[in-house]
PDB file of C-alpha atoms and ligand atoms in Angstrom:
ATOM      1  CA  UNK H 668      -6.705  16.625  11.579  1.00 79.00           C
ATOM      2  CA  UNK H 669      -3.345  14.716  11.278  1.00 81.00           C
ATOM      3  CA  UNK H 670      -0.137  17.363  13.024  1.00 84.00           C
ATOM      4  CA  UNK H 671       3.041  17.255  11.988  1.00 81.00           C
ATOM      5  CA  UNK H 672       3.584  13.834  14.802  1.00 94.00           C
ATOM      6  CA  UNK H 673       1.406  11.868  13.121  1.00 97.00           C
ATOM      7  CA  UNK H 674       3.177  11.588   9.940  1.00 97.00           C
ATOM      8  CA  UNK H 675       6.449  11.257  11.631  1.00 97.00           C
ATOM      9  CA  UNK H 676       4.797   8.628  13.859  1.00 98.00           C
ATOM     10  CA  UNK H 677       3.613   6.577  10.347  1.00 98.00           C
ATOM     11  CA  UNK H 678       7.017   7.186   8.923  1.00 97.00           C
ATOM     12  CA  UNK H 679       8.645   6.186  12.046  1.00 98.00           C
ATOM     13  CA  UNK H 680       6.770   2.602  12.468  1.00 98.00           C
ATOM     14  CA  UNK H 681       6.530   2.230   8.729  1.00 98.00           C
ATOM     15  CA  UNK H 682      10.385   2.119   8.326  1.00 98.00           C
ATOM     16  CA  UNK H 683      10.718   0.676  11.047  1.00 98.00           C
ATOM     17  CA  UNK H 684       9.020  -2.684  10.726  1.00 98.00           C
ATOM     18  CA  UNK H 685      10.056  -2.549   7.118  1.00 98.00           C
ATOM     19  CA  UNK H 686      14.462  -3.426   8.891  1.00 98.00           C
ATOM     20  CA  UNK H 687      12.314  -5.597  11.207  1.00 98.00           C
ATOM     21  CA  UNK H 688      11.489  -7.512   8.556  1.00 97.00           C
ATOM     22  CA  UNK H 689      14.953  -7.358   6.744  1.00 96.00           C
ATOM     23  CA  UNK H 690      16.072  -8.756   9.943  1.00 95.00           C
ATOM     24  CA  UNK H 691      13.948 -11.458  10.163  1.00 94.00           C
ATOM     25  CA  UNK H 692      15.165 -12.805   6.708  1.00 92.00           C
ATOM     26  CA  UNK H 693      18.858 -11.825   7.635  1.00 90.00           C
ATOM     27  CA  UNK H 694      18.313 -14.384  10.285  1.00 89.00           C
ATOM     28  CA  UNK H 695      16.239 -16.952   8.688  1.00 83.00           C
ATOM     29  CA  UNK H 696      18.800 -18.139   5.650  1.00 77.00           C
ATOM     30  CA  UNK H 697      16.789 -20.218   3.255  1.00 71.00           C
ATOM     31  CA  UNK H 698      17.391 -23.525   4.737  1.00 70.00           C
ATOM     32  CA  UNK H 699      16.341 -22.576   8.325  1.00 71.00           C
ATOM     33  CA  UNK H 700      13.092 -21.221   7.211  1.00 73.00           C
ATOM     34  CA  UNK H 701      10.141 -22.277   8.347  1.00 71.00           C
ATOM     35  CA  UNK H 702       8.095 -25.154   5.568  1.00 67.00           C
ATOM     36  CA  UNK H 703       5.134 -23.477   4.893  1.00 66.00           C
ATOM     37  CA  UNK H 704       7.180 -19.627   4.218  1.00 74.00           C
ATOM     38  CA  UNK H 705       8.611 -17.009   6.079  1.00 87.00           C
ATOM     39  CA  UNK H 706       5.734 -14.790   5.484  1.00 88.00           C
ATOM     40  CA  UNK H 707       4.085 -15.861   8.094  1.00 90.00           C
ATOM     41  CA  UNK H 708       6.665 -15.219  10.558  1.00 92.00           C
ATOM     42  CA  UNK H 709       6.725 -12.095   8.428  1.00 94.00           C
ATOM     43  CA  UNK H 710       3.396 -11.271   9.078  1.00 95.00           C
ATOM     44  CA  UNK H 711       3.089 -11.927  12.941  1.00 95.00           C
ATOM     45  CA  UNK H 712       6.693 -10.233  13.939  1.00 96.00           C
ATOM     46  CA  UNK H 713       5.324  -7.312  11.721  1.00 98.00           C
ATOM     47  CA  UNK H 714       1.852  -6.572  13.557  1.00 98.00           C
ATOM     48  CA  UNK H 715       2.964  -7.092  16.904  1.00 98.00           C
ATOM     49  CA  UNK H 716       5.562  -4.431  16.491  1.00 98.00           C
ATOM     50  CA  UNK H 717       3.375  -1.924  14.968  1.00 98.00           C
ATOM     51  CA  UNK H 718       0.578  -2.652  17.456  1.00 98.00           C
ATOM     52  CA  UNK H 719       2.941  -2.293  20.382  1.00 98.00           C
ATOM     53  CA  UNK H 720       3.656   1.332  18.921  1.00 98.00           C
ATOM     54  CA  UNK H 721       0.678   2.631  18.324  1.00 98.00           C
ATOM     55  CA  UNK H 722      -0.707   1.488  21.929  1.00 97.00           C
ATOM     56  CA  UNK H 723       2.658   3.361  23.428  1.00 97.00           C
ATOM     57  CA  UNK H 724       2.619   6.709  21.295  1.00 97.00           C
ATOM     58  CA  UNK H 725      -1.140   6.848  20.662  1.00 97.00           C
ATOM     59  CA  UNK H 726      -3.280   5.219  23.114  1.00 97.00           C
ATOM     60  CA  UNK H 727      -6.441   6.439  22.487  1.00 96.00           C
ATOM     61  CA  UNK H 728      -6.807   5.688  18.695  1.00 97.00           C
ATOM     62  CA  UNK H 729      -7.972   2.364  16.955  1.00 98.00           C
ATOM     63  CA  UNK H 730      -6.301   0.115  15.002  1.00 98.00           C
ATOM     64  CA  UNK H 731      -7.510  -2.175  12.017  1.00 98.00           C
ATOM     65  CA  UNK H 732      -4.695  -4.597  11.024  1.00 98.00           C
ATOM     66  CA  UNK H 733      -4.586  -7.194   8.498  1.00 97.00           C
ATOM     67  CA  UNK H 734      -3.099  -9.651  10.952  1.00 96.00           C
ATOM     68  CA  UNK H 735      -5.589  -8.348  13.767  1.00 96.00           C
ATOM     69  CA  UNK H 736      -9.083  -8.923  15.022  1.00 93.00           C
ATOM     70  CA  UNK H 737     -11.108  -6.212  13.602  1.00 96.00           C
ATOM     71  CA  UNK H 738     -12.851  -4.421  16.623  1.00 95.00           C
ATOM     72  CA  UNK H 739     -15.860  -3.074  15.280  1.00 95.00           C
ATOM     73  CA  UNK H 740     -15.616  -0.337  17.786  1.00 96.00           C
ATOM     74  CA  UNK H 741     -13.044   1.692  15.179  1.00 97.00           C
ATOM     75  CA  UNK H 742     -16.031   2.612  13.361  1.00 97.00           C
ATOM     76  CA  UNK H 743     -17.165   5.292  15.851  1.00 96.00           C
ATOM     77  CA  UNK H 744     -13.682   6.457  16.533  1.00 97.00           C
ATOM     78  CA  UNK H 745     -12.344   9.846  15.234  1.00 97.00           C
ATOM     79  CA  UNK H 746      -8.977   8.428  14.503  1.00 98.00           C
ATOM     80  CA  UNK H 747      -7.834   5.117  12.858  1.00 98.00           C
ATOM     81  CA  UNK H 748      -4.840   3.535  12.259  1.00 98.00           C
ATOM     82  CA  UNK H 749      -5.143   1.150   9.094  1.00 98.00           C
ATOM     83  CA  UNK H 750      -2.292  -0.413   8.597  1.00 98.00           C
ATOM     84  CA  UNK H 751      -0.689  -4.113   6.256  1.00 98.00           C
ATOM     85  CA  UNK H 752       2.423  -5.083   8.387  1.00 98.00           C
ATOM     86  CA  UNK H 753       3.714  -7.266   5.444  1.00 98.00           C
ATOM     87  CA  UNK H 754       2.034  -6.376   1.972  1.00 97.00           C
ATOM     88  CA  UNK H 755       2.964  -8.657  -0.769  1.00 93.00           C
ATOM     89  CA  UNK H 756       4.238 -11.279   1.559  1.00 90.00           C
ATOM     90  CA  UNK H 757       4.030 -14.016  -1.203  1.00 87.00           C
ATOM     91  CA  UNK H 758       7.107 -12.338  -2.268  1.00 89.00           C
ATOM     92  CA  UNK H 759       8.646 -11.553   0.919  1.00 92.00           C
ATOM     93  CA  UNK H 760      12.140 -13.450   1.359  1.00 84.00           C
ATOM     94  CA  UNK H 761      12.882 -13.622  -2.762  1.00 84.00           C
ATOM     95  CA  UNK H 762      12.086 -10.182  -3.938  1.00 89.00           C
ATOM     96  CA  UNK H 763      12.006  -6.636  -3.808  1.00 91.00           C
ATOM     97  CA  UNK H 764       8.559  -6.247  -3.881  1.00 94.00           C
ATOM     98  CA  UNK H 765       6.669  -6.368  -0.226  1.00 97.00           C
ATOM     99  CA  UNK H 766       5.969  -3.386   1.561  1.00 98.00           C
ATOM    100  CA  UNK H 767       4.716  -1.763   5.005  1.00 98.00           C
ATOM    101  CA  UNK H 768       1.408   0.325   5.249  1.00 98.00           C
ATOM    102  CA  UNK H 769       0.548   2.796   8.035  1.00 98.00           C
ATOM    103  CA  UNK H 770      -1.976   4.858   7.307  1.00 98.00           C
ATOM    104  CA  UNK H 771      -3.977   7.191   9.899  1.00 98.00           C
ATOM    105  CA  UNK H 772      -7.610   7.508   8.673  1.00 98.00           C
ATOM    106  CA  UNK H 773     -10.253  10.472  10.150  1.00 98.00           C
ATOM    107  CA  UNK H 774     -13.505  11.029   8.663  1.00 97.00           C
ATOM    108  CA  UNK H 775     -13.322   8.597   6.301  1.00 97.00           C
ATOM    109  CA  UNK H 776     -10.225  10.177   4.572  1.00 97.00           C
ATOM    110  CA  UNK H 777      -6.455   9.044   5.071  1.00 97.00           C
ATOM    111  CA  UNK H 778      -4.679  12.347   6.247  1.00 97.00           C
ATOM    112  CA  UNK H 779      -1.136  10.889   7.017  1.00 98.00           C
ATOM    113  CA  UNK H 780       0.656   7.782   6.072  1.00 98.00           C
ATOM    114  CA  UNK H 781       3.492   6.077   5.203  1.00 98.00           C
ATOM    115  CA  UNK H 782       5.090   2.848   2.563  1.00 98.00           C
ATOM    116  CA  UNK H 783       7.981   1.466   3.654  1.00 98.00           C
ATOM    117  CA  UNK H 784       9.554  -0.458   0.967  1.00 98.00           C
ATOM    118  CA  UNK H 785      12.882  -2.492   2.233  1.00 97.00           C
ATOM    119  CA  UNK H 786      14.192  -3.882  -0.873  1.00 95.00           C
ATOM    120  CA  UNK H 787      14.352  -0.127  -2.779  1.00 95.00           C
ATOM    121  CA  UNK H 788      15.481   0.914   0.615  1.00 95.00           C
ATOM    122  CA  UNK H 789      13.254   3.616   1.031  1.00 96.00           C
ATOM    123  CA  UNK H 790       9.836   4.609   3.311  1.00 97.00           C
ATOM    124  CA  UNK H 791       7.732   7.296   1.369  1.00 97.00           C
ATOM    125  CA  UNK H 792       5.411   9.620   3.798  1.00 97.00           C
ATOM    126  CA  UNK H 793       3.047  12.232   3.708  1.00 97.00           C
ATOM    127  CA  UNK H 794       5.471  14.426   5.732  1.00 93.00           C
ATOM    128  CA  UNK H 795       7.606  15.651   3.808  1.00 87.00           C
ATOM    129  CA  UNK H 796       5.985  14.957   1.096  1.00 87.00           C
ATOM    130  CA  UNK H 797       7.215  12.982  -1.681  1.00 84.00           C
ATOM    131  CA  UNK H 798       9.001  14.495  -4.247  1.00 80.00           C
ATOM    132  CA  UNK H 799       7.092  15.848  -7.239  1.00 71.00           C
ATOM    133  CA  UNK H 800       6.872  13.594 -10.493  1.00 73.00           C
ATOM    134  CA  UNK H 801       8.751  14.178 -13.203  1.00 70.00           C
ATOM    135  CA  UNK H 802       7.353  14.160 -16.625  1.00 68.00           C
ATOM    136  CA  UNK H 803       7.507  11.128 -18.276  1.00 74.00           C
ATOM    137  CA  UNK H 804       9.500  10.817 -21.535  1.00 66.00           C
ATOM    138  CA  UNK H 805       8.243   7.066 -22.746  1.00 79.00           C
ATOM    139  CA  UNK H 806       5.118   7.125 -25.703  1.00 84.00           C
ATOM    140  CA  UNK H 807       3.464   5.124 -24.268  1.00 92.00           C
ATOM    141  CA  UNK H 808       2.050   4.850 -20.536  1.00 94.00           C
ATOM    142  CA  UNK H 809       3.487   2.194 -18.283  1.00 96.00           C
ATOM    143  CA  UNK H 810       0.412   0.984 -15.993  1.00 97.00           C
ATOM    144  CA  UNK H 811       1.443  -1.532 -12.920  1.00 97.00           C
ATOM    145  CA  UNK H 812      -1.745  -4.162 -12.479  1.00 97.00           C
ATOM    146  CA  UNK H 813      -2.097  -7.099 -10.261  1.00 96.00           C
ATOM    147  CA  UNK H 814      -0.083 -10.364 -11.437  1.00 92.00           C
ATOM    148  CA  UNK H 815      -3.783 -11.841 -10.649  1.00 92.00           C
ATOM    149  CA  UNK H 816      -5.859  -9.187 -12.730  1.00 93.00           C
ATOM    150  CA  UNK H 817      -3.365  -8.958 -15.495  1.00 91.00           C
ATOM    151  CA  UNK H 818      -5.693 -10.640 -18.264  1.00 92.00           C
ATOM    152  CA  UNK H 819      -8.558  -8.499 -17.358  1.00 94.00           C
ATOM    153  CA  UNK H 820      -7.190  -4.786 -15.733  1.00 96.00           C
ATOM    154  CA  UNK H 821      -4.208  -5.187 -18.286  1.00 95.00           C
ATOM    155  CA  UNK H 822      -6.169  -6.235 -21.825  1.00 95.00           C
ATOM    156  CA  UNK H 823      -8.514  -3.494 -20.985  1.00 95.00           C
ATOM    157  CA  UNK H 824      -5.866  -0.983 -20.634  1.00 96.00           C
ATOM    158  CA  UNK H 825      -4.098  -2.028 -23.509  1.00 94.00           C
ATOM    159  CA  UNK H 826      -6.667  -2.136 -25.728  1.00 94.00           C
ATOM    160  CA  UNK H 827      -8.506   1.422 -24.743  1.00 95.00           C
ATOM    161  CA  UNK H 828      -5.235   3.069 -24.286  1.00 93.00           C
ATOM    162  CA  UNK H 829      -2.571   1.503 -26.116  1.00 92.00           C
ATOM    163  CA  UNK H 830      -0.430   1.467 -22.494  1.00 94.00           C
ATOM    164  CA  UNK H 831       2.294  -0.638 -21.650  1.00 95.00           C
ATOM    165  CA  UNK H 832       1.377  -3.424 -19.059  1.00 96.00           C
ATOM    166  CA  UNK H 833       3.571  -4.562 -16.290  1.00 96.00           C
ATOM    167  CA  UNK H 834       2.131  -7.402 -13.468  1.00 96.00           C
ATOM    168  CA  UNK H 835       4.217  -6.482  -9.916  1.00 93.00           C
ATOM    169  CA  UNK H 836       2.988  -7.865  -6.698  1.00 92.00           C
ATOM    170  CA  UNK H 837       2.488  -5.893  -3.571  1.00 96.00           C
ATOM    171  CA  UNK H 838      -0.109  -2.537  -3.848  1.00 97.00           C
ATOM    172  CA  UNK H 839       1.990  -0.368  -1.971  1.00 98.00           C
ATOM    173  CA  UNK H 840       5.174  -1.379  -4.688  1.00 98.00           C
ATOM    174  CA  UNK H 841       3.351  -0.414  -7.446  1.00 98.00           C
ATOM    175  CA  UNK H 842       1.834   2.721  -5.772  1.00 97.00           C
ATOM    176  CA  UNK H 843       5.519   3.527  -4.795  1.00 97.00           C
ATOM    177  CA  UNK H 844       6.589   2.579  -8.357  1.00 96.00           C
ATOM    178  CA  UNK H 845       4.003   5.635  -9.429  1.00 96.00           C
ATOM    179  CA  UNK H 846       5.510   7.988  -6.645  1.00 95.00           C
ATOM    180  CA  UNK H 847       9.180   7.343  -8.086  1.00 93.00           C
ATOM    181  CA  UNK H 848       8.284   8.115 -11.767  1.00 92.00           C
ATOM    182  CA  UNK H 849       9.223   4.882 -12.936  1.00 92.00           C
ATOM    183  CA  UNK H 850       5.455   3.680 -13.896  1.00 95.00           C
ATOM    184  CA  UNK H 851       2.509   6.090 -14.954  1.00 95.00           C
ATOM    185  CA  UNK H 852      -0.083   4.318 -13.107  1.00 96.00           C
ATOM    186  CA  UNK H 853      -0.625   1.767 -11.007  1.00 98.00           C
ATOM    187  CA  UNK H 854      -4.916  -0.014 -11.860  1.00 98.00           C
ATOM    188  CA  UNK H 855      -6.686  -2.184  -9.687  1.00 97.00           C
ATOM    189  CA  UNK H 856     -10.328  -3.083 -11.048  1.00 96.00           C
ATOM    190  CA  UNK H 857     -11.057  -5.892  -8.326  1.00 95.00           C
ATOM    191  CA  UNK H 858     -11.484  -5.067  -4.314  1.00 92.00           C
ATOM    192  CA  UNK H 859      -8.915  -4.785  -2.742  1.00 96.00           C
ATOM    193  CA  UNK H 860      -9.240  -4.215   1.315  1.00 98.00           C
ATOM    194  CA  UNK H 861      -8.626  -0.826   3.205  1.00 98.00           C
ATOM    195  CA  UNK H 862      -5.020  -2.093   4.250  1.00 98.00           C
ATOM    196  CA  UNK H 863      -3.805  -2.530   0.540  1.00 98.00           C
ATOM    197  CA  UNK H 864      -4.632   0.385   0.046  1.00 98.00           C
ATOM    198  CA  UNK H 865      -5.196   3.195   2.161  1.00 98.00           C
ATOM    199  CA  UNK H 866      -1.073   4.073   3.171  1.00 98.00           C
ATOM    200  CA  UNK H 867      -0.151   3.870  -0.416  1.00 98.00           C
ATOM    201  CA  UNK H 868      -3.289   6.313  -1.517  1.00 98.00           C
ATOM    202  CA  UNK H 869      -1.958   8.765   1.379  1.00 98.00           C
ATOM    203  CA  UNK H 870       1.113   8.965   0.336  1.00 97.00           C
ATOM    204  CA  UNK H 871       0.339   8.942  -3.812  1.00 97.00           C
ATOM    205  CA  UNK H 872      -1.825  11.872  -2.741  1.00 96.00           C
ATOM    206  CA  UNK H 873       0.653  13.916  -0.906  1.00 95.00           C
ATOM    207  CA  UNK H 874       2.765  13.598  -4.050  1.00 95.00           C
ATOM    208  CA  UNK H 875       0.321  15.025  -5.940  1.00 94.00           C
ATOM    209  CA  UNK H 876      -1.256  12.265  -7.530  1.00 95.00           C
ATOM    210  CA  UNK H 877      -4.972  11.162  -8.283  1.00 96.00           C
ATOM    211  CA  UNK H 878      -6.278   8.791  -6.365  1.00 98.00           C
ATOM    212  CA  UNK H 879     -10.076   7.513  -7.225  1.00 97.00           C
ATOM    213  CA  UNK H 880     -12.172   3.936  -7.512  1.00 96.00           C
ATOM    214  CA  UNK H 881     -12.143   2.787 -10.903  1.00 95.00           C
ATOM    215  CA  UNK H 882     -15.505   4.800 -11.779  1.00 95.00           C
ATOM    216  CA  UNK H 883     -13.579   7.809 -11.040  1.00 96.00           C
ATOM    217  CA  UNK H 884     -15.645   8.287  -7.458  1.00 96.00           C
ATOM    218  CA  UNK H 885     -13.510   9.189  -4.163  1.00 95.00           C
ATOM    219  CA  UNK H 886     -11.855   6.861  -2.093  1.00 97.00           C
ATOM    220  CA  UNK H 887     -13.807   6.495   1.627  1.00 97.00           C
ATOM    221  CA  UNK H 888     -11.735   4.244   4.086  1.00 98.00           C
ATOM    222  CA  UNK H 889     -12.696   2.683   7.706  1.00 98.00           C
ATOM    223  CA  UNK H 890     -16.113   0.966   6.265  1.00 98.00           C
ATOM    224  CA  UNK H 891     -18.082  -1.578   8.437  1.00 97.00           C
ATOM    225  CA  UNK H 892     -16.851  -3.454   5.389  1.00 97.00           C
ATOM    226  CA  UNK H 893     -12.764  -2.416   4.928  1.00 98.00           C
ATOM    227  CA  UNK H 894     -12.962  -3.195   0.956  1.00 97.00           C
ATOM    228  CA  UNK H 895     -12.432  -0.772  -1.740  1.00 92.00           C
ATOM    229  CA  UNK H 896     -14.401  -1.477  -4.703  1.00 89.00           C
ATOM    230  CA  UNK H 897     -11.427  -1.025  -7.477  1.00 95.00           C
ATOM    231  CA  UNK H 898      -8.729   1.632  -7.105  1.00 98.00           C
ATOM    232  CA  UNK H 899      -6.938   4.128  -9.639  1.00 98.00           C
ATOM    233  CA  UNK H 900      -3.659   5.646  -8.616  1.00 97.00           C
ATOM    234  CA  UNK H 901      -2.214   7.669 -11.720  1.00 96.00           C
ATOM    235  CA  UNK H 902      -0.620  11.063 -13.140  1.00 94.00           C
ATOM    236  CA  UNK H 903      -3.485  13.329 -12.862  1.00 94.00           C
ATOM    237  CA  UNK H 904      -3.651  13.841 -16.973  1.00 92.00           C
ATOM    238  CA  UNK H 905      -4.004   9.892 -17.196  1.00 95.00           C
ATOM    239  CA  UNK H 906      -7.074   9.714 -14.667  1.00 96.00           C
ATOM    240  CA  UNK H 907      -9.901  10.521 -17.775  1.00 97.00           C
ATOM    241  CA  UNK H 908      -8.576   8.072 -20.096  1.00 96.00           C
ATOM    242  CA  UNK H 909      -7.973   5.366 -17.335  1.00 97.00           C
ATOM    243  CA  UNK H 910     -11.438   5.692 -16.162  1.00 97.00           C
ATOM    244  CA  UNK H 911     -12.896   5.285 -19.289  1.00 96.00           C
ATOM    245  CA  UNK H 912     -10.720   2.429 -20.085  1.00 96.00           C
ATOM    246  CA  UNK H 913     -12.299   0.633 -17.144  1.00 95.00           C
ATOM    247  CA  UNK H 914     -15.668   1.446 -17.568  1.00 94.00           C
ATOM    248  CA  UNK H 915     -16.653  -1.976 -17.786  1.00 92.00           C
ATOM    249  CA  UNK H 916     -15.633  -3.567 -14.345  1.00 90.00           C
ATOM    250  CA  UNK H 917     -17.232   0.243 -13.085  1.00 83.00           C
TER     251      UNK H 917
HETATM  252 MG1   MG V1299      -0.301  -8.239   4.571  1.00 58.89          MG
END
């Protein structure tokens, strides 16, 4: 199982590439960026750094990367390191909402991770864990969907549930958004892949959250196939009604 250095480590890297990154745009004012976006440069400068770490402070472990080369040789490994070294990068450089995801995966579960999100200035691990939710004085739910999926995940929500619908981009933002109190759930009902969402289901876990597929079964991560068919991550009195709200797309 995950010891008390492997959450440290994810926190570490996590926060870490997230002031890389700040850096990156600190030195890249708008005019000198590159035509086609910074994210790119975002993306690479991102990887490479976490890479380099986890080779130095855990050798012997795999590594599935979005910006990597997936080495199918992580699926008989007993520890995996599943990590997005720039999530949401359409909106890295002009908003708040991009994130880092480290996530350390054994036996199919994620037992420690971390989201670093620069522009709240914060890095939320699974050690020590995140603090617990408060209760929630709005009427209605607030649910965080997809800017993509907002016609489908957020009409179905609406209608089932009467929540309140809010389209963010970046998974591990709206996860985080859920861990802060400031949103009630955060709905996927398309796939998403392992590195969306793997860190931010570590961490929404340690805080006490539910974290499910959106036909309420368990989350599995390091598949031959690194998708996740729909994901749920919600106050734990929300999960029934959410579920059953999505029961179509299940
Ligand atoms: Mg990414």
């Amino acid at each position: 199982m995950a010891n008390a250095s492997d959450h440290m480590l994810a926190a570490r890297i996590a926060s870490e590439t997230g002031n890389l990154l700040v850096e990156l745009l600190e030195q890249h004012e708008d005019s000198k960026r590159p035509k086609g976006g910074i994210e790119y440069l975002g993306d690479r400068t991102a990887h490479e750094f976490i890479v380099d770490q986890l080779a130095r402070h855990r050798p012997g472990d795999a590594v599935l990367s979005e910006e990597g080369y997936d080495n199918p040789s992580r699926l008989g490994a007993d520890r995996v390191w599943i990590v997005d070294p720039l999530d949401g990068s359409s909106d890295y450089g002009w908003s708040a909402t991009w994130s880092v995801h480290v996530a350390l995966v054994e036996g199919g579960r994620a037992t420690a991770g971390a989201v670093a999100v620069p522009g709240w200035e914060t890095t939320w691990a699974t050690e020590p864990t995140p603090r617990p939710v408060m209760s929630r004085v709005a009427e209605k739910p607030l649910i965080l969907v997809a800017r993509s999926r907002r016609n489908v995940d957020g009409r179905l929500l609406h209608a089932a549930i009467d929540a309140d619908i809010a389209a963010i981009s970046s998974a591990g933002v709206k996860a985080m958004a859920v861990v802060r109190g400031e949103a009630d759930a955060y709905v996927h009902g398309g796939y998403l892949y392992e590195w969306d969402s793997c860190a931010p289901v570590a961490v929404a876990l340690a805080a006490g959250l539910s974290a499910c597929r959106v036909d309420g079964s368990a989350l599995e991560f390091n598949k031959a196939e690194p998708t996740t068919d729909g994901l749920v991550i919600c106050r734990p009195e929300l999960r029934d009604d959410i579920v059953g709200a999505l029961a179509p797309l299940a």
